[in-house]
Coordinates of N, CA and C in Angstrom, one line a residue:
X289 N 0.8 -1.2 0.0 CA 0.0 0.0 0.0 C 0.9 1.2 0.0
X290 N 0.6 2.2 -0.9 CA 1.3 3.4 -0.9 C 0.4 4.6 -0.5
X291 N 1.0 5.3 0.4 CA 0.3 6.5 0.9 C 1.2 7.7 0.9
X292 N 0.7 8.9 0.8 CA 1.5 10.1 0.9 C 1.0 10.9 2.0
X293 N 1.9 11.2 2.9 CA 1.7 12.1 4.0 C 2.8 13.2 4.1
X294 N 2.4 14.3 4.6 CA 3.4 15.4 4.7 C 3.5 15.8 6.1
X295 N 4.7 15.9 6.7 CA 4.9 16.3 8.1 C 6.0 17.3 8.2
X296 N 5.9 18.2 9.2 CA 7.0 19.1 9.5 C 8.2 18.4 10.1
X297 N 7.9 17.4 10.9 CA 8.9 16.7 11.7 C 8.7 15.2 11.7
X298 N 9.8 14.4 11.5 CA 9.7 13.0 11.7 C 10.6 12.6 12.8
X299 N 10.1 11.8 13.7 CA 10.9 11.3 14.9 C 10.9 9.8 14.8
X300 N 12.1 9.3 14.9 CA 12.3 7.8 14.9 C 12.4 7.3 16.3
X301 N 11.5 6.5 16.7 CA 11.5 5.9 18.1 C 10.5 6.6 19.0
X302 N 9.6 5.7 19.6 CA 8.6 6.2 20.4 C 8.8 5.9 21.9
X303 N 10.1 5.8 22.3 CA 10.4 5.7 23.7 C 10.0 7.0 24.4
X304 N 10.3 7.1 25.7 CA 9.9 8.3 26.4 C 10.6 9.6 25.8
X305 N 11.8 9.5 25.3 CA 12.4 10.7 24.7 C 11.8 11.2 23.4
X306 N 11.6 10.2 22.5 CA 11.0 10.5 21.2 C 9.5 11.0 21.4
X307 N 8.8 10.3 22.3 CA 7.4 10.6 22.5 C 7.3 12.0 23.2
X308 N 8.1 12.3 24.2 CA 8.1 13.6 24.8 C 8.3 14.7 23.8
X309 N 9.3 14.5 23.0 CA 9.6 15.5 21.9 C 8.4 15.6 21.0
X310 N 7.8 14.5 20.6 CA 6.6 14.6 19.7 C 5.5 15.3 20.4
X311 N 5.3 15.1 21.7 CA 4.2 15.8 22.4 C 4.5 17.3 22.4
X312 N 5.7 17.7 22.7 CA 6.1 19.1 22.7 C 5.8 19.7 21.4
X313 N 6.4 19.1 20.3 CA 6.3 19.7 19.0 C 4.8 19.8 18.5
X314 N 4.1 18.7 18.8 CA 2.7 18.7 18.4 C 1.9 19.7 19.1
X315 N 2.1 19.9 20.4 CA 1.4 20.9 21.2 C 1.8 22.3 20.7
X316 N 3.0 22.4 20.1 CA 3.5 23.7 19.6 C 3.0 24.0 18.2
X317 N 2.2 23.1 17.6 CA 1.6 23.4 16.3 C 2.3 22.8 15.2
X318 N 3.3 22.0 15.4 CA 4.0 21.3 14.3 C 3.3 20.0 14.0
X319 N 3.3 19.6 12.7 CA 2.8 18.3 12.3 C 3.9 17.3 12.5
X320 N 3.7 16.3 13.3 CA 4.7 15.4 13.7 C 4.4 13.9 13.4
X321 N 5.3 13.2 12.8 CA 5.2 11.8 12.5 C 6.2 11.1 13.5
X322 N 5.6 10.1 14.2 CA 6.4 9.3 15.1 C 6.5 7.9 14.6
X323 N 7.6 7.4 14.3 CA 7.8 6.1 13.7 C 8.6 5.2 14.6
X324 N 8.0 4.0 14.8 CA 8.7 3.0 15.7 C 8.6 1.6 15.1
X325 N 9.7 0.9 15.2 CA 9.7 -0.5 14.6 C 9.0 -1.4 15.5
X326 N 8.7 -1.1 16.7 CA 7.9 -1.9 17.6 C 6.6 -1.3 18.0
X327 N 6.0 -1.7 19.1 CA 4.8 -1.1 19.6 C 4.8 -1.2 21.1
X328 N 3.9 -0.5 21.7 CA 3.8 -0.5 23.1 C 2.6 -1.3 23.5
X329 N 2.6 -1.9 24.7 CA 3.7 -1.9 25.7 C 4.8 -2.9 25.2
X330 N 6.0 -2.6 25.7 CA 7.1 -3.5 25.3 C 8.1 -3.4 26.5
X331 N 8.9 -4.4 26.6 CA 10.0 -4.4 27.6 C 11.0 -3.3 27.3
X332 N 11.4 -2.7 28.4 CA 12.5 -1.7 28.4 C 13.2 -1.7 29.7
X333 N 14.4 -1.5 29.7 CA 15.2 -1.5 31.0 C 14.7 -0.4 31.9
X334 N 14.5 -0.6 33.1 CA 14.0 0.4 34.1 C 14.8 1.6 34.2
X335 N 14.2 2.7 34.6 CA 14.9 3.9 34.8 C 14.5 4.5 36.1
X336 N 15.3 5.3 36.7 CA 14.9 6.1 37.8 C 15.1 7.6 37.6
X337 N 14.2 8.4 38.1 CA 14.4 9.8 37.9 C 15.5 10.3 38.9
X338 N 15.9 11.5 38.6 CA 16.9 12.2 39.5 C 16.2 13.5 39.8
X339 N 16.7 14.2 40.8 CA 16.2 15.6 41.1 C 16.3 16.5 39.8
X340 N 17.4 16.4 39.1 CA 17.6 17.2 37.9 C 16.6 16.8 36.8
X341 N 16.4 15.5 36.6 CA 15.4 15.0 35.6 C 14.0 15.4 36.0
X342 N 13.7 15.4 37.2 CA 12.3 15.9 37.7 C 12.2 17.3 37.4
X343 N 13.2 18.1 37.7 CA 13.1 19.6 37.4 C 13.0 19.9 35.9
X344 N 13.7 19.1 35.1 CA 13.7 19.3 33.6 C 12.3 18.9 33.1
X345 N 11.8 17.8 33.5 CA 10.4 17.4 33.1 C 9.4 18.4 33.5
X346 N 9.5 18.9 34.7 CA 8.6 19.9 35.2 C 8.7 21.2 34.4
X347 N 9.9 21.6 34.1 CA 10.1 22.8 33.3 C 9.6 22.7 31.9
X348 N 9.8 21.5 31.2 CA 9.3 21.3 29.9 C 7.8 21.2 29.9
X349 N 7.2 20.5 30.9 CA 5.7 20.4 30.9 C 5.1 21.8 31.2
X350 N 5.7 22.6 32.0 CA 5.2 23.9 32.3 C 5.3 24.8 31.1
X351 N 6.5 24.8 30.5 CA 6.8 25.7 29.3 C 5.9 25.4 28.1
X352 N 5.6 24.1 27.9 CA 4.9 23.7 26.7 C 3.4 23.3 27.0
X353 N 2.9 23.6 28.2 CA 1.5 23.3 28.5 C 1.2 21.9 28.5
X354 N 2.1 21.0 28.9 CA 1.8 19.6 29.0 C 1.5 19.2 30.4
X355 N 0.4 19.7 30.9 CA 0.0 19.4 32.3 C -0.1 18.0 32.6
X356 N -0.4 17.1 31.6 CA -0.5 15.7 31.9 C 0.8 15.1 32.4
X357 N 2.0 15.7 32.2 CA 3.3 15.2 32.6 C 3.7 15.7 34.0
X358 N 3.1 16.8 34.5 CA 3.5 17.4 35.7 C 3.4 16.4 36.9
X359 N 2.4 15.6 37.0 CA 2.3 14.7 38.2 C 3.5 13.7 38.2
X360 N 4.1 13.4 37.1 CA 5.2 12.5 37.0 C 6.5 13.0 37.7
X361 N 6.5 14.2 38.1 CA 7.7 14.8 38.6 C 8.0 14.5 40.1
X362 N 7.0 14.0 40.8 CA 7.1 13.6 42.2 C 6.3 12.3 42.4
X363 N 6.8 11.5 43.4 CA 6.2 10.2 43.6 C 4.7 10.3 44.0
X364 N 4.4 11.1 45.0 CA 3.0 11.2 45.6 C 2.0 11.7 44.5
X365 N 2.4 12.7 43.8 CA 1.4 13.2 42.8 C 1.3 12.2 41.6
X366 N 2.3 11.5 41.3 CA 2.2 10.4 40.3 C 1.2 9.4 40.7
X367 N 1.4 8.9 42.0 CA 0.6 7.8 42.5 C -0.9 8.2 42.6
X368 N -1.1 9.5 43.0 CA -2.5 10.0 43.2 C -3.2 10.2 41.8
X369 N -2.4 10.7 40.8 CA -3.0 11.1 39.5 C -3.1 9.9 38.6
X370 N -2.1 9.0 38.6 CA -2.0 7.9 37.7 C -1.7 6.6 38.5
X371 N -2.7 6.1 39.3 CA -2.4 5.0 40.1 C -2.1 3.7 39.3
X372 N -2.6 3.6 38.1 CA -2.3 2.4 37.2 C -1.0 2.5 36.5
X373 N -0.4 3.6 36.5 CA 0.9 3.8 35.8 C 2.0 3.5 36.8
X374 N 2.6 2.3 36.6 CA 3.4 1.7 37.6 C 4.8 2.5 37.8
X375 N 5.1 2.8 39.1 CA 6.3 3.4 39.5 C 6.6 3.0 40.9
X376 N 7.8 3.2 41.3 CA 8.2 3.0 42.7 C 8.8 4.2 43.3
X377 N 8.8 4.3 44.6 CA 9.4 5.4 45.4 C 10.9 5.1 45.5
X378 N 11.7 5.9 44.9 CA 13.2 5.7 44.9 C 13.7 6.0 46.3
X379 N 14.5 5.1 46.8 CA 15.1 5.2 48.2 C 16.5 5.7 48.2
X380 N 17.0 6.1 47.0 CA 18.4 6.5 46.9 C 19.1 5.7 45.8
X381 N 20.3 6.1 45.4 CA 21.0 5.3 44.4 C 22.5 5.6 44.5
X382 N 23.3 4.8 43.9 CA 24.7 4.9 43.9 C 25.3 4.8 42.5
X383 N 26.4 5.5 42.3 CA 27.1 5.4 41.0 C 28.5 4.9 41.4
X384 N 29.0 4.0 40.5 CA 30.4 3.5 40.7 C 31.1 3.6 39.4
X385 N 32.2 4.4 39.3 CA 33.0 4.6 38.1 C 33.9 3.4 38.0
X386 N 34.0 2.9 36.8 CA 35.0 1.9 36.5 C 35.6 2.1 35.1
X387 N 36.8 1.9 35.0 CA 37.5 2.1 33.7 C 37.1 1.0 32.7
X388 N 37.5 1.2 31.4 CA 37.2 0.2 30.4 C 37.9 -1.1 30.6
X389 N 39.1 -1.0 31.1 CA 39.9 -2.2 31.3 C 40.2 -2.7 32.7
X390 N 40.3 -1.7 33.6 CA 40.7 -2.0 34.9 C 39.5 -2.4 35.9
X391 N 38.3 -2.0 35.5 CA 37.2 -2.3 36.3 C 37.1 -1.4 37.6
X392 N 36.1 -1.6 38.4 CA 35.9 -0.8 39.6 C 36.9 -1.2 40.7
X393 N 37.4 -0.2 41.4 CA 38.2 -0.5 42.6 C 37.9 0.5 43.6
X394 N 37.7 0.1 44.8 CA 37.4 1.0 46.0 C 38.6 1.7 46.4
X395 N 38.5 2.9 46.8 CA 39.6 3.7 47.3 C 39.3 4.2 48.7
X396 N 40.3 4.6 49.5 CA 40.0 5.1 50.8 C 39.2 6.3 50.8
X397 N 39.4 7.2 49.9 CA 38.6 8.4 49.8 C 37.3 8.3 49.0
X398 N 37.0 7.2 48.5 CA 35.8 6.9 47.7 C 35.6 7.8 46.5
X399 N 36.8 8.1 45.8 CA 36.7 9.0 44.7 C 36.0 8.4 43.5
X400 N 35.8 7.1 43.4 CA 35.1 6.5 42.3 C 33.6 6.1 42.6
X401 N 33.1 6.7 43.7 CA 31.8 6.4 44.2 C 30.9 7.6 44.4
X402 N 29.6 7.5 44.2 CA 28.7 8.6 44.5 C 27.4 8.0 45.0
X403 N 27.0 8.4 46.2 CA 25.8 7.9 46.8 C 24.8 9.1 47.0
X404 N 23.6 9.0 46.5 CA 22.6 10.0 46.6 C 21.5 9.4 47.5
X405 N 21.4 10.1 48.6 CA 20.4 9.7 49.7 C 19.0 9.9 49.2
X406 N 18.1 9.1 49.8 CA 16.7 9.2 49.4 C 16.1 10.5 49.9
X407 N 15.0 10.9 49.3 CA 14.3 12.1 49.8 C 13.7 11.8 51.1
X408 N 13.6 12.9 51.9 CA 13.1 12.7 53.3 C 11.6 12.4 53.3
X409 N 10.9 12.8 52.2 CA 9.4 12.6 52.2 C 9.0 12.0 50.9
X410 N 8.0 11.1 51.0 CA 7.4 10.5 49.8 C 6.7 11.5 49.0
X411 N 6.3 12.7 49.6 CA 5.6 13.7 48.8 C 6.5 14.2 47.7
X412 N 7.8 14.4 47.9 CA 8.7 14.9 46.9 C 9.7 13.9 46.4
X413 N 9.6 12.7 46.7 CA 10.6 11.7 46.4 C 10.6 11.5 44.8
X414 N 11.8 11.1 44.4 CA 12.0 10.7 43.0 C 11.3 9.4 42.8
X415 N 11.2 9.0 41.5 CA 10.5 7.7 41.2 C 11.4 6.8 40.5
X416 N 11.1 5.5 40.6 CA 11.6 4.4 39.8 C 10.6 4.1 38.8
X417 N 10.9 4.4 37.5 CA 10.0 4.3 36.4 C 9.9 2.8 36.0
X418 N 8.7 2.3 35.8 CA 8.5 1.0 35.1 C 8.3 1.4 33.6
X419 N 9.4 1.3 32.9 CA 9.5 1.8 31.6 C 8.5 1.3 30.6
X420 N 8.1 0.1 30.7 CA 7.0 -0.5 29.9 C 5.8 0.4 29.9
X421 N 5.4 0.8 31.1 CA 4.2 1.7 31.3 C 4.5 3.1 30.9
X422 N 5.6 3.6 31.4 CA 5.9 5.0 31.2 C 6.1 5.3 29.7
X423 N 6.8 4.5 28.9 CA 7.0 4.7 27.5 C 5.7 4.7 26.8
X424 N 4.8 3.8 27.1 CA 3.5 3.7 26.5 C 2.7 5.0 26.8
X425 N 2.7 5.4 28.1 CA 2.0 6.7 28.5 C 2.5 7.9 27.7
X426 N 3.8 8.0 27.6 CA 4.4 9.2 26.9 C 3.9 9.1 25.4
X427 N 4.0 7.9 24.8 CA 3.6 7.8 23.4 C 2.1 8.1 23.2
X428 N 1.2 7.7 24.1 CA -0.2 8.0 24.1 C -0.4 9.5 24.2
X429 N 0.3 10.1 25.0 CA 0.2 11.6 25.2 C 0.6 12.3 23.9
X430 N 1.7 11.8 23.3 CA 2.1 12.5 22.0 C 1.0 12.4 21.0
X431 N 0.3 11.2 20.9 CA -0.8 11.0 19.9 C -1.9 11.9 20.3
X432 N -2.3 12.0 21.6 CA -3.4 12.9 22.1 C -3.1 14.3 21.7
X433 N -1.8 14.7 21.7 CA -1.4 16.1 21.3 C -1.3 16.3 19.8
X434 N -1.6 15.3 19.0 CA -1.6 15.5 17.6 C -0.6 14.7 16.8
X435 N 0.3 14.1 17.4 CA 1.3 13.3 16.6 C 0.7 12.1 15.9
X436 N 1.2 11.8 14.7 CA 0.7 10.7 14.0 C 1.7 9.5 14.2
X437 N 1.2 8.4 14.7 CA 2.1 7.3 15.1 C 2.0 6.2 14.0
X438 N 3.2 5.7 13.6 CA 3.3 4.5 12.8 C 4.1 3.5 13.6
X439 N 3.3 2.5 14.2 CA 3.9 1.4 14.9 C 4.3 0.3 14.0
X440 N 5.2 -0.6 14.4 CA 5.6 -1.8 13.7 C 6.0 -1.4 12.2
X441 N 6.8 -0.3 12.1 CA 7.1 0.3 10.8 C 8.6 0.4 10.8
X442 N 9.2 0.0 9.7 CA 10.7 0.1 9.4 C 10.9 1.2 8.4
X443 N 11.9 2.0 8.6 CA 12.4 2.9 7.5 C 13.3 2.1 6.6
X444 N 12.9 2.1 5.3 CA 13.7 1.3 4.4 C 14.5 2.2 3.5
X445 N 14.3 3.4 3.5 CA 15.1 4.4 2.7 C 14.6 5.8 2.8
X446 N 15.4 6.7 2.3 CA 15.0 8.1 2.3 C 15.8 8.8 1.2
X447 N 15.3 9.9 0.7 CA 16.0 10.6 -0.3 C 15.5 12.1 -0.2
X448 N 16.5 13.0 -0.6 CA 16.1 14.4 -0.6 C 15.6 14.7 -2.0
X449 N 14.5 15.3 -2.0 CA 13.9 15.7 -3.3 C 14.4 17.0 -3.8
X450 N 14.1 17.3 -5.1 CA 14.6 18.6 -5.7 C 14.0 19.8 -5.0
X451 N 12.8 19.7 -4.4 CA 12.3 20.9 -3.7 C 12.8 21.1 -2.3
X452 N 13.8 20.2 -1.9 CA 14.4 20.3 -0.6 C 13.7 19.5 0.5
X453 N 12.6 18.9 0.2 CA 11.9 18.1 1.2 C 12.5 16.7 1.1
X454 N 12.2 15.9 2.2 CA 12.7 14.5 2.3 C 11.6 13.6 2.0
X455 N 11.9 12.5 1.3 CA 10.9 11.4 1.1 C 11.4 10.2 1.9
X456 N 10.6 9.7 2.8 CA 11.0 8.5 3.6 C 10.2 7.3 3.1
X457 N 10.8 6.2 2.9 CA 10.2 5.0 2.5 C 10.0 4.1 3.7
X458 N 8.8 3.6 3.9 CA 8.5 2.8 5.1 C 8.0 1.5 4.7
X459 N 8.2 0.5 5.6 CA 7.6 -0.8 5.4 C 6.9 -1.2 6.7
X460 N 5.6 -1.4 6.6 CA 4.8 -1.7 7.8 C 4.6 -3.2 7.9
X461 N 4.5 -3.7 9.1 CA 4.2 -5.1 9.3 C 2.8 -5.4 8.9

């Protein structure tokens, strides 16, 4: 089947990054095509938020009028607003630096280690994201904001046309 669509923006991948960008651009009036070789829900390695990530998500949601994302910036508001969107309360986390060949080694001054303590209150705590749910939620919000989604679709080629536009060749399952 051959179809022709025209979009201002094409985003490859509907994980939380691609879908958040698609939601922002769609809400801002751009016509957005979101292409993914898979579909949601799907397995993804878990993620946890950080205070900086929470602030960035809050800032983006506020700046672009994406109120549906604001509750995800803190554990309590997430659980109250989206009880079926799975997440956990993060109790702290650690980073351990290791080289490419020598691996991790502890030092007396702990220079290769970073521990971030848990928030004192569940009201403002960071969250452990269940990525299967979160990625699907972000993708659904992008579509609600106007993005066109092509699931189970592979990009098989692309070319720049004489008028300066790009033509993308897709193969759908």
